[in-house]
Amino acid sequence: MSSGPGAASAPAPDPHDSPPASDPLSRKSSMFSSLKVRNYRLFFMGQVVSNIGTWMQRIAQDWLVLSLTGSSAAVGITTALQFLPMLLFGLYGGVLVDRLRKRPTLLVTQSSMALTAIALSVLTLTGHVQVWHVYVAAFAVGLATVVDNPARQSFVSELVGPGQLQNAVSLNSANFQSARLVGPAVAGLFITGVGTGFAFLFNGLSFIAPLTGLLLMRARELHAVERAPRGKGQLREGVRYVTGRPELIWPIVLVGFVGTFAFNFPVYLSAFADDVFHAGAGAYSMFNTLMAVGSLVGALLAARRGTARLRLLIVAAMAFGALEILAATTPTLWMFALFMIPLGLFGMTVNVTTNTSIQMATDPAMRGRVMALYMMVFLGGSPVGAPIVGWITDTYGARIGLAAGGAVAALAAAVIGLILARVGNLRLSVGWHRGHPRVRFVPREQQEALAPAA
């Protein structure tokens, strides 16, 4: 537990949001323990199918735009349109989520995304699709995501309660990373075999799984949370709530730096594949696959941990930045490729730890707004930083670009770690434990008590 605001571990959750002491699930930390909860199991199984469809649509959408226009810039516009609503309206989506019941909200947002995919599949299969149709579909999905994303993130705590939150968030990430491995491969088979239209159709139909799961859930088994009443100034209230709590604002700031400068892997990896190693699309695909493997391992390891400590976030972010710097110096393609696995692992550790620690430290009535701000910073960082890191990479080379991104991440983690330690009244302790050196933060009072008398 935290010894004060911003200490090395996540603060205790709100007592009104805590499970009963007799709840056996709250004491388990096995890798798949949250799947014992029926409602979460239904949610998880629905997401398995839907996430594969989502990755299929991403690949098919980009390929369709490229086929229609022959322009990479048009592909970039499509991606920007899908992220733009989150940047513009993300906080407003969080306000809505805090006011609304999560399950009915998700039924609406998931249904709207299903209809969008089916409409795009019909246009494509009938030969009437135009690039502006894809633009509109991407923007519509982005609008739905404004509400769907914070609703899904905060709904997890209602499904499993705080005792299983770390495990459930980690399994969600493992679910998504598994789909990242399967979805693009299946999309390639669909595109070459039967056409992009059927990839869109599969995605539209894949939403039947999560919608069915939501309908089959037992409302009486959900963990009730307080909903925010309608009122003025709730957006400003959410921002003030986050900025007034170091254990919330500083992890979000850290994710902003990491996401903006260090997570722009489409820029970095494509440059290494083409300009550094001259290996083409095959190497680029291999880099992404190995990173997805590392991310999956990182998510599963996170599922075994019972808590989400802020000191783990700081260490993981520093390690992630350092690994990027080291990867930038590798002389051969295979050495660089091997770095993708630990990069994926530590990158996923940063994501899961931030997500869980923020949810655990947030009052349930504010969770939608807080998660919306977190997702806005996390998802919005890459599009904002892409032109910057792209310019650095084009001007000074891929190695300098990747090393610079890693340096920003490591420096930001070190500075924010010191800030959290200072706010939490902690000091750096260097010593030995069972014959091994140990570096950690401890309360100042504890270190002073252990210091030898003068």
CSV table of C-alpha atoms in Angstrom, one decimal:
chain,number,residue,atom,x,y,z
A,1,MET,CA,0.0,0.0,0.0
A,2,SER,CA,1.0,3.6,-0.5
A,3,SER,CA,2.6,5.4,2.4
A,4,GLY,CA,1.2,8.6,1.0
A,5,PRO,CA,0.0,10.3,-2.2
A,6,GLY,CA,2.1,9.2,-5.1
A,7,ALA,CA,4.1,6.6,-3.2
A,8,ALA,CA,5.6,3.6,-4.8
A,9,SER,CA,2.5,1.5,-4.9
A,10,ALA,CA,-1.1,2.2,-6.0
A,11,PRO,CA,-3.2,3.9,-3.3
A,12,ALA,CA,-5.8,1.8,-1.6
A,13,PRO,CA,-9.1,1.7,-3.5
A,14,ASP,CA,-12.1,3.5,-2.2
A,15,PRO,CA,-13.6,1.5,0.7
A,16,HIS,CA,-17.0,1.6,-1.0
A,17,ASP,CA,-15.5,-0.2,-4.0
A,18,SER,CA,-13.8,-3.0,-2.0
A,19,PRO,CA,-14.9,-6.6,-2.0
A,20,PRO,CA,-15.9,-8.3,1.2
A,21,ALA,CA,-13.1,-9.7,3.2
A,22,SER,CA,-14.6,-13.1,2.9
A,23,ASP,CA,-14.6,-13.0,-0.9
A,24,PRO,CA,-12.2,-15.9,-1.9
A,25,LEU,CA,-11.6,-14.4,-5.3
A,26,SER,CA,-10.0,-11.4,-3.9
A,27,ARG,CA,-7.2,-13.5,-2.4
A,28,LYS,CA,-6.3,-15.4,-5.6
A,29,SER,CA,-3.7,-14.2,-8.0
A,30,SER,CA,-3.4,-17.2,-10.4
A,31,MET,CA,-3.0,-16.3,-14.1
A,32,PHE,CA,-6.7,-16.9,-15.1
A,33,SER,CA,-8.4,-16.4,-11.7
A,34,SER,CA,-10.8,-13.6,-13.0
A,35,LEU,CA,-12.2,-16.1,-15.5
A,36,LYS,CA,-13.9,-17.9,-12.6
A,37,VAL,CA,-16.3,-14.9,-12.6
A,38,ARG,CA,-19.2,-15.9,-14.9
A,39,ASN,CA,-20.0,-12.3,-16.1
A,40,TYR,CA,-16.3,-11.6,-16.9
A,41,ARG,CA,-16.0,-15.0,-18.6
A,42,LEU,CA,-18.8,-14.0,-21.0
A,43,PHE,CA,-17.2,-10.6,-21.6
A,44,PHE,CA,-13.8,-12.2,-22.2
A,45,MET,CA,-15.1,-14.8,-24.7
A,46,GLY,CA,-17.0,-12.2,-26.6
A,47,GLN,CA,-13.9,-10.0,-26.9
A,48,VAL,CA,-11.8,-13.0,-28.2
A,49,VAL,CA,-14.0,-13.1,-31.3
A,50,SER,CA,-14.6,-9.3,-31.7
A,51,ASN,CA,-10.9,-8.4,-31.3
A,52,ILE,CA,-9.9,-10.7,-34.2
A,53,GLY,CA,-12.6,-9.0,-36.3
A,54,THR,CA,-11.3,-5.6,-35.3
A,55,TRP,CA,-7.7,-6.4,-36.4
A,56,MET,CA,-9.1,-7.9,-39.6
A,57,GLN,CA,-11.0,-4.6,-40.4
A,58,ARG,CA,-7.9,-2.5,-39.6
A,59,ILE,CA,-5.8,-4.4,-42.2
A,60,ALA,CA,-8.6,-4.6,-44.8
A,61,GLN,CA,-9.5,-0.9,-44.4
A,62,ASP,CA,-5.9,0.2,-45.0
A,63,TRP,CA,-5.6,-2.2,-48.0
A,64,LEU,CA,-8.9,-1.0,-49.5
A,65,VAL,CA,-7.9,2.7,-49.3
A,66,LEU,CA,-4.5,2.0,-50.8
A,67,SER,CA,-6.2,0.0,-53.6
A,68,LEU,CA,-8.7,2.8,-54.3
A,69,THR,CA,-6.3,5.7,-54.2
A,70,GLY,CA,-2.7,4.3,-54.5
A,71,SER,CA,-1.8,6.9,-51.8
A,72,SER,CA,-0.2,6.2,-48.5
A,73,ALA,CA,-1.3,9.7,-47.4
A,74,ALA,CA,-4.9,8.6,-47.9
A,75,VAL,CA,-4.2,5.6,-45.5
A,76,GLY,CA,-2.8,8.1,-43.0
A,77,ILE,CA,-6.0,10.3,-43.3
A,78,THR,CA,-8.1,7.2,-42.6
A,79,THR,CA,-6.1,6.5,-39.5
A,80,ALA,CA,-6.3,10.1,-38.4
A,81,LEU,CA,-10.1,10.2,-38.8
A,82,GLN,CA,-10.5,7.2,-36.6
A,83,PHE,CA,-8.4,8.8,-33.8
A,84,LEU,CA,-9.7,12.3,-34.2
A,85,PRO,CA,-13.0,11.9,-32.3
A,86,MET,CA,-11.1,10.6,-29.3
A,87,LEU,CA,-8.8,13.7,-29.3
A,88,LEU,CA,-11.8,16.1,-29.8
A,89,PHE,CA,-14.5,14.5,-27.6
A,90,GLY,CA,-12.7,11.9,-25.4
A,91,LEU,CA,-13.4,13.8,-22.1
A,92,TYR,CA,-17.0,14.3,-23.0
A,93,GLY,CA,-17.3,10.6,-23.6
A,94,GLY,CA,-16.0,10.0,-20.1
A,95,VAL,CA,-18.7,12.4,-18.7
A,96,LEU,CA,-21.4,10.3,-20.5
A,97,VAL,CA,-19.9,7.0,-19.3
A,98,ASP,CA,-20.0,8.2,-15.6
A,99,ARG,CA,-23.7,9.1,-16.0
A,100,LEU,CA,-24.9,6.0,-17.8
A,101,ARG,CA,-25.2,2.3,-17.0
A,102,LYS,CA,-22.2,0.6,-18.6
A,103,ARG,CA,-23.9,-2.6,-20.0
A,104,PRO,CA,-26.7,-0.8,-22.0
A,105,THR,CA,-24.1,1.7,-23.1
A,106,LEU,CA,-21.9,-1.0,-24.5
A,107,LEU,CA,-24.9,-2.7,-26.2
A,108,VAL,CA,-25.5,0.6,-28.2
A,109,THR,CA,-21.8,1.3,-29.0
A,110,GLN,CA,-21.0,-2.3,-30.0
A,111,SER,CA,-24.1,-2.5,-32.2
A,112,SER,CA,-23.3,0.8,-34.0
A,113,MET,CA,-19.8,-0.5,-34.8
A,114,ALA,CA,-21.2,-3.7,-36.1
A,115,LEU,CA,-23.6,-1.8,-38.4
A,116,THR,CA,-20.8,0.4,-39.7
A,117,ALA,CA,-18.7,-2.7,-40.6
A,118,ILE,CA,-21.7,-4.4,-42.3
A,119,ALA,CA,-22.5,-1.3,-44.3
A,120,LEU,CA,-18.9,-1.0,-45.5
A,121,SER,CA,-18.9,-4.7,-46.4
A,122,VAL,CA,-22.1,-4.2,-48.5
A,123,LEU,CA,-20.6,-1.2,-50.3
A,124,THR,CA,-17.4,-3.2,-51.0
A,125,LEU,CA,-19.1,-6.4,-52.1
A,126,THR,CA,-21.5,-4.6,-54.5
A,127,GLY,CA,-18.6,-2.6,-56.0
A,128,HIS,CA,-20.0,0.8,-55.0
A,129,VAL,CA,-17.4,1.7,-52.4
A,130,GLN,CA,-15.5,5.0,-52.7
A,131,VAL,CA,-12.8,6.3,-50.6
A,132,TRP,CA,-15.1,8.8,-48.9
A,133,HIS,CA,-17.2,5.9,-47.7
A,134,VAL,CA,-14.2,4.5,-45.9
A,135,TYR,CA,-13.4,7.9,-44.4
A,136,VAL,CA,-17.0,8.2,-43.0
A,137,ALA,CA,-16.9,4.7,-41.6
A,138,ALA,CA,-13.5,5.3,-39.9
A,139,PHE,CA,-14.9,8.5,-38.4
A,140,ALA,CA,-18.1,6.8,-37.3
A,141,VAL,CA,-16.1,4.0,-35.6
A,142,GLY,CA,-14.0,6.7,-33.9
A,143,LEU,CA,-17.1,8.4,-32.6
A,144,ALA,CA,-18.4,5.2,-31.1
A,145,THR,CA,-15.0,4.5,-29.6
A,146,VAL,CA,-15.2,7.8,-27.7
A,147,VAL,CA,-17.9,6.2,-25.5
A,148,ASP,CA,-17.1,2.6,-26.0
A,149,ASN,CA,-13.5,2.7,-24.8
A,150,PRO,CA,-14.0,4.3,-21.4
A,151,ALA,CA,-17.2,2.2,-20.9
A,152,ARG,CA,-15.3,-1.1,-21.6
A,153,GLN,CA,-12.4,0.0,-19.4
A,154,SER,CA,-14.5,1.0,-16.4
A,155,PHE,CA,-17.0,-1.9,-16.9
A,156,VAL,CA,-14.3,-4.4,-16.0
A,157,SER,CA,-14.3,-3.3,-12.4
A,158,GLU,CA,-18.1,-3.9,-12.2
A,159,LEU,CA,-17.6,-7.4,-13.6
A,160,VAL,CA,-14.9,-8.6,-11.2
A,161,GLY,CA,-14.5,-6.0,-8.4
A,162,PRO,CA,-11.3,-4.5,-7.3
A,163,GLY,CA,-9.8,-7.7,-6.0
A,164,GLN,CA,-9.5,-9.2,-9.5
A,165,LEU,CA,-9.1,-5.9,-11.4
A,166,GLN,CA,-5.3,-6.3,-12.0
A,167,ASN,CA,-5.9,-9.9,-13.3
A,168,ALA,CA,-8.8,-9.0,-15.5
A,169,VAL,CA,-7.1,-5.9,-17.1
A,170,SER,CA,-4.1,-8.1,-17.9
A,171,LEU,CA,-6.2,-10.8,-19.4
A,172,ASN,CA,-7.9,-8.2,-21.6
A,173,SER,CA,-4.5,-7.1,-22.8
A,174,ALA,CA,-3.5,-10.7,-23.5
A,175,ASN,CA,-6.8,-11.2,-25.4
A,176,PHE,CA,-6.1,-8.1,-27.6
A,177,GLN,CA,-2.5,-9.2,-28.2
A,178,SER,CA,-3.6,-12.7,-29.2
A,179,ALA,CA,-6.0,-11.2,-31.7
A,180,ARG,CA,-3.1,-9.0,-33.0
A,181,LEU,CA,-1.3,-12.2,-33.9
A,182,VAL,CA,-4.3,-13.9,-35.5
A,183,GLY,CA,-6.4,-11.1,-37.0
A,184,PRO,CA,-3.9,-9.8,-39.6
A,185,ALA,CA,-3.1,-13.3,-40.8
A,186,VAL,CA,-6.8,-14.1,-41.2
A,187,ALA,CA,-7.3,-10.8,-42.9
A,188,GLY,CA,-4.6,-11.6,-45.4
A,189,LEU,CA,-6.3,-14.9,-46.2
A,190,PHE,CA,-9.7,-13.2,-46.7
A,191,ILE,CA,-8.3,-10.3,-48.8
A,192,THR,CA,-6.4,-12.6,-51.2
A,193,GLY,CA,-9.0,-15.4,-51.1
A,194,VAL,CA,-12.5,-13.8,-51.2
A,195,GLY,CA,-11.9,-10.0,-51.1
A,196,THR,CA,-11.8,-7.2,-48.5
A,197,GLY,CA,-15.6,-7.0,-48.4
A,198,PHE,CA,-15.8,-10.3,-46.6
A,199,ALA,CA,-13.2,-9.2,-44.0
A,200,PHE,CA,-15.5,-6.3,-43.2
A,201,LEU,CA,-18.5,-8.7,-43.0
A,202,PHE,CA,-16.6,-11.0,-40.6
A,203,ASN,CA,-15.9,-8.0,-38.3
A,204,GLY,CA,-19.6,-6.9,-38.4
A,205,LEU,CA,-20.8,-10.4,-37.6
A,206,SER,CA,-18.1,-10.9,-34.9
A,207,PHE,CA,-19.9,-8.3,-32.7
A,208,ILE,CA,-22.6,-10.9,-32.2
A,209,ALA,CA,-20.3,-12.6,-29.7
A,210,PRO,CA,-19.8,-9.6,-27.3
A,211,LEU,CA,-23.4,-8.5,-27.7
A,212,THR,CA,-24.6,-12.0,-26.7
A,213,GLY,CA,-22.3,-12.1,-23.8
A,214,LEU,CA,-23.6,-8.7,-22.5
A,215,LEU,CA,-27.2,-10.0,-22.8
A,216,LEU,CA,-26.5,-13.2,-21.0
A,217,MET,CA,-24.8,-11.5,-18.0
A,218,ARG,CA,-26.5,-11.6,-14.6
A,219,ALA,CA,-27.2,-8.1,-13.4
A,220,ARG,CA,-27.4,-9.1,-9.8
A,221,GLU,CA,-23.8,-10.4,-9.9
A,222,LEU,CA,-22.3,-7.1,-11.1
A,223,HIS,CA,-20.4,-5.0,-8.6
A,224,ALA,CA,-22.6,-1.9,-8.1
A,225,VAL,CA,-20.9,1.5,-8.4
A,226,GLU,CA,-22.1,5.0,-7.9
A,227,ARG,CA,-23.1,6.8,-11.0
A,228,ALA,CA,-22.5,10.6,-11.4
A,229,PRO,CA,-25.7,12.6,-11.5
A,230,ARG,CA,-26.3,15.0,-14.3
A,231,GLY,CA,-24.9,18.5,-13.6
A,232,LYS,CA,-22.9,21.4,-14.9
A,233,GLY,CA,-19.1,21.5,-14.8
A,234,GLN,CA,-18.6,17.7,-14.7
A,235,LEU,CA,-15.9,17.9,-17.4
A,236,ARG,CA,-13.9,20.5,-15.3
A,237,GLU,CA,-14.5,18.5,-12.2
A,238,GLY,CA,-12.9,15.4,-13.8
A,239,VAL,CA,-9.9,17.4,-14.9
A,240,ARG,CA,-9.5,18.9,-11.4
A,241,TYR,CA,-9.9,15.5,-9.9
A,242,VAL,CA,-7.0,14.1,-11.9
A,243,THR,CA,-4.7,17.1,-11.6
A,244,GLY,CA,-5.2,17.2,-7.8
A,245,ARG,CA,-4.0,13.6,-7.3
A,246,PRO,CA,-0.3,12.8,-8.0
A,247,GLU,CA,-1.0,9.1,-8.2
A,248,LEU,CA,-3.3,9.8,-11.2
A,249,ILE,CA,-1.8,12.7,-13.1
A,250,TRP,CA,1.9,11.6,-13.1
A,251,PRO,CA,1.2,8.1,-14.6
A,252,ILE,CA,-0.9,9.7,-17.2
A,253,VAL,CA,1.8,12.3,-18.0
A,254,LEU,CA,4.4,9.4,-18.2
A,255,VAL,CA,2.1,7.5,-20.6
A,256,GLY,CA,1.8,10.6,-22.7
A,257,PHE,CA,5.6,10.9,-23.1
A,258,VAL,CA,6.0,7.2,-23.8
A,259,GLY,CA,3.1,7.0,-26.2
A,260,THR,CA,4.1,10.1,-28.1
A,261,PHE,CA,7.8,9.5,-28.6
A,262,ALA,CA,8.6,5.8,-27.8
A,263,PHE,CA,5.5,3.9,-29.1
A,264,ASN,CA,5.6,5.1,-32.7
A,265,PHE,CA,6.7,1.7,-33.9
A,266,PRO,CA,5.1,1.9,-37.4
A,267,VAL,CA,7.6,4.7,-38.1
A,268,TYR,CA,10.6,3.1,-36.4
A,269,LEU,CA,10.2,-0.5,-37.6
A,270,SER,CA,9.4,0.3,-41.2
A,271,ALA,CA,12.5,2.5,-41.3
A,272,PHE,CA,14.7,-0.2,-39.9
A,273,ALA,CA,13.2,-2.8,-42.3
A,274,ASP,CA,13.7,-0.7,-45.4
A,275,ASP,CA,16.5,1.8,-44.8
A,276,VAL,CA,18.8,0.1,-42.2
A,277,PHE,CA,18.5,-3.6,-43.1
A,278,HIS,CA,17.0,-3.4,-46.6
A,279,ALA,CA,14.8,-6.4,-45.9
A,280,GLY,CA,11.4,-5.1,-47.0
A,281,ALA,CA,7.9,-5.9,-45.9
A,282,GLY,CA,8.8,-9.4,-44.6
A,283,ALA,CA,11.1,-8.0,-42.0
A,284,TYR,CA,8.6,-5.4,-41.0
A,285,SER,CA,6.0,-8.1,-40.5
A,286,MET,CA,8.4,-10.2,-38.5
A,287,PHE,CA,9.3,-7.3,-36.2
A,288,ASN,CA,5.6,-6.7,-35.4
A,289,THR,CA,4.9,-10.4,-34.9
A,290,LEU,CA,7.8,-10.8,-32.4
A,291,MET,CA,6.7,-7.6,-30.6
A,292,ALA,CA,3.2,-9.0,-30.3
A,293,VAL,CA,4.6,-12.2,-28.8
A,294,GLY,CA,6.5,-10.2,-26.2
A,295,SER,CA,3.3,-8.2,-25.5
A,296,LEU,CA,1.3,-11.3,-25.0
A,297,VAL,CA,3.9,-12.7,-22.5
A,298,GLY,CA,3.9,-9.4,-20.7
A,299,ALA,CA,0.2,-9.4,-20.4
A,300,LEU,CA,0.1,-13.0,-19.0
A,301,LEU,CA,2.9,-12.2,-16.5
A,302,ALA,CA,0.9,-9.1,-15.4
A,303,ALA,CA,-2.1,-11.4,-14.9
A,304,ARG,CA,-0.1,-13.3,-12.2
A,305,ARG,CA,0.6,-10.2,-10.2
A,306,GLY,CA,-1.9,-9.3,-7.5
A,307,THR,CA,-1.2,-5.6,-7.4
A,308,ALA,CA,-0.2,-2.8,-9.8
A,309,ARG,CA,2.6,-0.8,-8.1
A,310,LEU,CA,3.7,2.6,-9.4
A,311,ARG,CA,7.3,1.7,-8.8
A,312,LEU,CA,6.9,-1.2,-11.3
A,313,LEU,CA,5.5,1.3,-13.8
A,314,ILE,CA,8.6,3.5,-13.4
A,315,VAL,CA,11.0,0.6,-13.6
A,316,ALA,CA,9.2,-0.8,-16.7
A,317,ALA,CA,9.2,2.5,-18.5
A,318,MET,CA,12.9,3.1,-17.8
A,319,ALA,CA,13.7,-0.5,-19.0
A,320,PHE,CA,11.5,0.1,-22.1
A,321,GLY,CA,13.4,3.3,-23.0
A,322,ALA,CA,16.8,1.7,-22.3
A,323,LEU,CA,15.9,-1.3,-24.5
A,324,GLU,CA,15.0,1.0,-27.4
A,325,ILE,CA,18.4,2.7,-27.1
A,326,LEU,CA,20.2,-0.6,-27.1
A,327,ALA,CA,18.1,-1.9,-30.0
A,328,ALA,CA,19.0,1.2,-32.0
A,329,THR,CA,22.7,0.1,-31.8
A,330,THR,CA,22.3,-3.5,-33.0
A,331,PRO,CA,24.4,-4.3,-36.1
A,332,THR,CA,22.3,-7.1,-37.5
A,333,LEU,CA,18.7,-7.7,-38.4
A,334,TRP,CA,18.4,-10.8,-36.2
A,335,MET,CA,19.8,-9.1,-33.2
A,336,PHE,CA,17.4,-6.2,-33.7
A,337,ALA,CA,14.5,-8.7,-34.2
A,338,LEU,CA,15.3,-10.4,-30.9
A,339,PHE,CA,14.9,-7.0,-29.1
A,340,MET,CA,11.3,-6.9,-30.2
A,341,ILE,CA,10.3,-9.5,-27.7
A,342,PRO,CA,11.5,-7.7,-24.5
A,343,LEU,CA,10.3,-4.4,-26.0
A,344,GLY,CA,6.8,-5.9,-26.3
A,345,LEU,CA,7.0,-7.3,-22.8
A,346,PHE,CA,8.0,-4.1,-21.1
A,347,GLY,CA,5.7,-2.0,-23.2
A,348,MET,CA,2.8,-4.1,-22.2
A,349,THR,CA,3.9,-3.9,-18.6
A,350,VAL,CA,3.7,-0.1,-18.8
A,351,ASN,CA,0.3,-0.2,-20.4
A,352,VAL,CA,-1.3,-2.8,-18.0
A,353,THR,CA,0.3,-1.3,-14.8
A,354,THR,CA,-0.8,2.3,-15.7
A,355,ASN,CA,-4.4,1.1,-16.6
A,356,THR,CA,-4.8,-0.9,-13.4
A,357,SER,CA,-3.2,1.6,-11.0
A,358,ILE,CA,-5.3,4.4,-12.4
A,359,GLN,CA,-8.6,2.4,-12.0
A,360,MET,CA,-7.7,1.3,-8.5
A,361,ALA,CA,-6.9,4.8,-7.4
A,362,THR,CA,-10.1,6.4,-8.9
A,363,ASP,CA,-13.4,6.9,-7.2
A,364,PRO,CA,-16.0,4.8,-9.1
A,365,ALA,CA,-18.2,7.8,-9.8
A,366,MET,CA,-15.2,9.5,-11.6
A,367,ARG,CA,-13.8,6.4,-13.4
A,368,GLY,CA,-15.3,7.1,-16.8
A,369,ARG,CA,-13.9,10.6,-17.0
A,370,VAL,CA,-10.5,9.5,-15.7
A,371,MET,CA,-10.2,6.6,-18.1
A,372,ALA,CA,-11.3,8.8,-20.9
A,373,LEU,CA,-8.5,11.2,-20.2
A,374,TYR,CA,-6.0,8.3,-19.9
A,375,MET,CA,-7.2,6.8,-23.2
A,376,MET,CA,-7.2,10.2,-24.9
A,377,VAL,CA,-3.5,10.8,-23.9
A,378,PHE,CA,-2.5,7.2,-24.7
A,379,LEU,CA,-4.3,6.9,-28.0
A,380,GLY,CA,-3.7,10.5,-29.0
A,381,GLY,CA,0.0,10.4,-28.3
A,382,SER,CA,1.1,8.4,-31.3
A,383,PRO,CA,-0.7,10.5,-34.0
A,384,VAL,CA,0.7,13.7,-32.4
A,385,GLY,CA,4.2,12.3,-32.1
A,386,ALA,CA,4.4,10.5,-35.4
A,387,PRO,CA,5.3,13.6,-37.5
A,388,ILE,CA,8.0,14.6,-34.9
A,389,VAL,CA,9.7,11.2,-34.8
A,390,GLY,CA,9.2,10.8,-38.5
A,391,TRP,CA,11.1,14.0,-39.1
A,392,ILE,CA,13.9,13.0,-36.8
A,393,THR,CA,14.1,9.6,-38.4
A,394,ASP,CA,14.1,11.0,-42.0
A,395,THR,CA,16.7,13.7,-41.1
A,396,TYR,CA,19.1,11.9,-38.8
A,397,GLY,CA,18.4,8.2,-39.5
A,398,ALA,CA,16.3,5.4,-38.0
A,399,ARG,CA,18.9,4.6,-35.3
A,400,ILE,CA,18.9,8.2,-34.0
A,401,GLY,CA,15.1,8.3,-34.2
A,402,LEU,CA,14.6,5.1,-32.1
A,403,ALA,CA,17.3,6.0,-29.6
A,404,ALA,CA,15.8,9.5,-29.2
A,405,GLY,CA,12.4,8.0,-28.5
A,406,GLY,CA,13.9,5.6,-26.0
A,407,ALA,CA,15.8,8.4,-24.3
A,408,VAL,CA,12.7,10.5,-23.9
A,409,ALA,CA,10.8,7.5,-22.3
A,410,ALA,CA,13.7,6.7,-19.9
A,411,LEU,CA,14.2,10.3,-18.9
A,412,ALA,CA,10.5,10.9,-18.3
A,413,ALA,CA,10.3,7.8,-16.2
A,414,ALA,CA,13.3,8.8,-14.1
A,415,VAL,CA,12.0,12.4,-13.5
A,416,ILE,CA,8.4,11.3,-12.7
A,417,GLY,CA,9.7,8.5,-10.4
A,418,LEU,CA,11.6,11.2,-8.4
A,419,ILE,CA,8.6,13.4,-8.3
A,420,LEU,CA,6.4,10.6,-7.0
A,421,ALA,CA,9.0,9.7,-4.5
A,422,ARG,CA,9.2,13.3,-3.2
A,423,VAL,CA,5.4,13.6,-3.1
A,424,GLY,CA,5.2,10.3,-1.2
A,425,ASN,CA,7.9,11.3,1.3
A,426,LEU,CA,10.2,8.5,0.1
A,427,ARG,CA,13.9,8.2,-0.2
A,428,LEU,CA,16.2,6.0,-2.3
A,429,SER,CA,17.5,3.1,-0.4
A,430,VAL,CA,20.5,1.1,-1.7
A,431,GLY,CA,21.5,-2.1,0.1
A,432,TRP,CA,21.9,-5.8,0.0
A,433,HIS,CA,19.2,-8.5,0.3
A,434,ARG,CA,20.1,-12.2,0.4
A,435,GLY,CA,23.5,-11.5,-1.1
A,436,HIS,CA,22.2,-9.4,-4.0
A,437,PRO,CA,22.1,-5.6,-4.4
A,438,ARG,CA,18.7,-4.0,-4.0
A,439,VAL,CA,17.6,-0.5,-4.9
A,440,ARG,CA,14.2,0.7,-3.7
A,441,PHE,CA,12.2,3.6,-2.3
A,442,VAL,CA,11.3,3.5,1.4
A,443,PRO,CA,9.6,6.0,3.6
A,444,ARG,CA,12.0,8.7,5.0
A,445,GLU,CA,11.0,7.8,8.6
A,446,GLN,CA,11.9,4.1,8.0
A,447,GLN,CA,15.3,5.0,6.5
A,448,GLU,CA,16.1,7.4,9.3
A,449,ALA,CA,15.2,4.8,11.9
A,450,LEU,CA,17.5,2.3,10.3
A,451,ALA,CA,20.4,4.7,9.9
A,452,PRO,CA,23.3,4.2,12.4
A,453,ALA,CA,23.5,6.7,15.2
A,454,ALA,CA,26.1,9.4,14.8
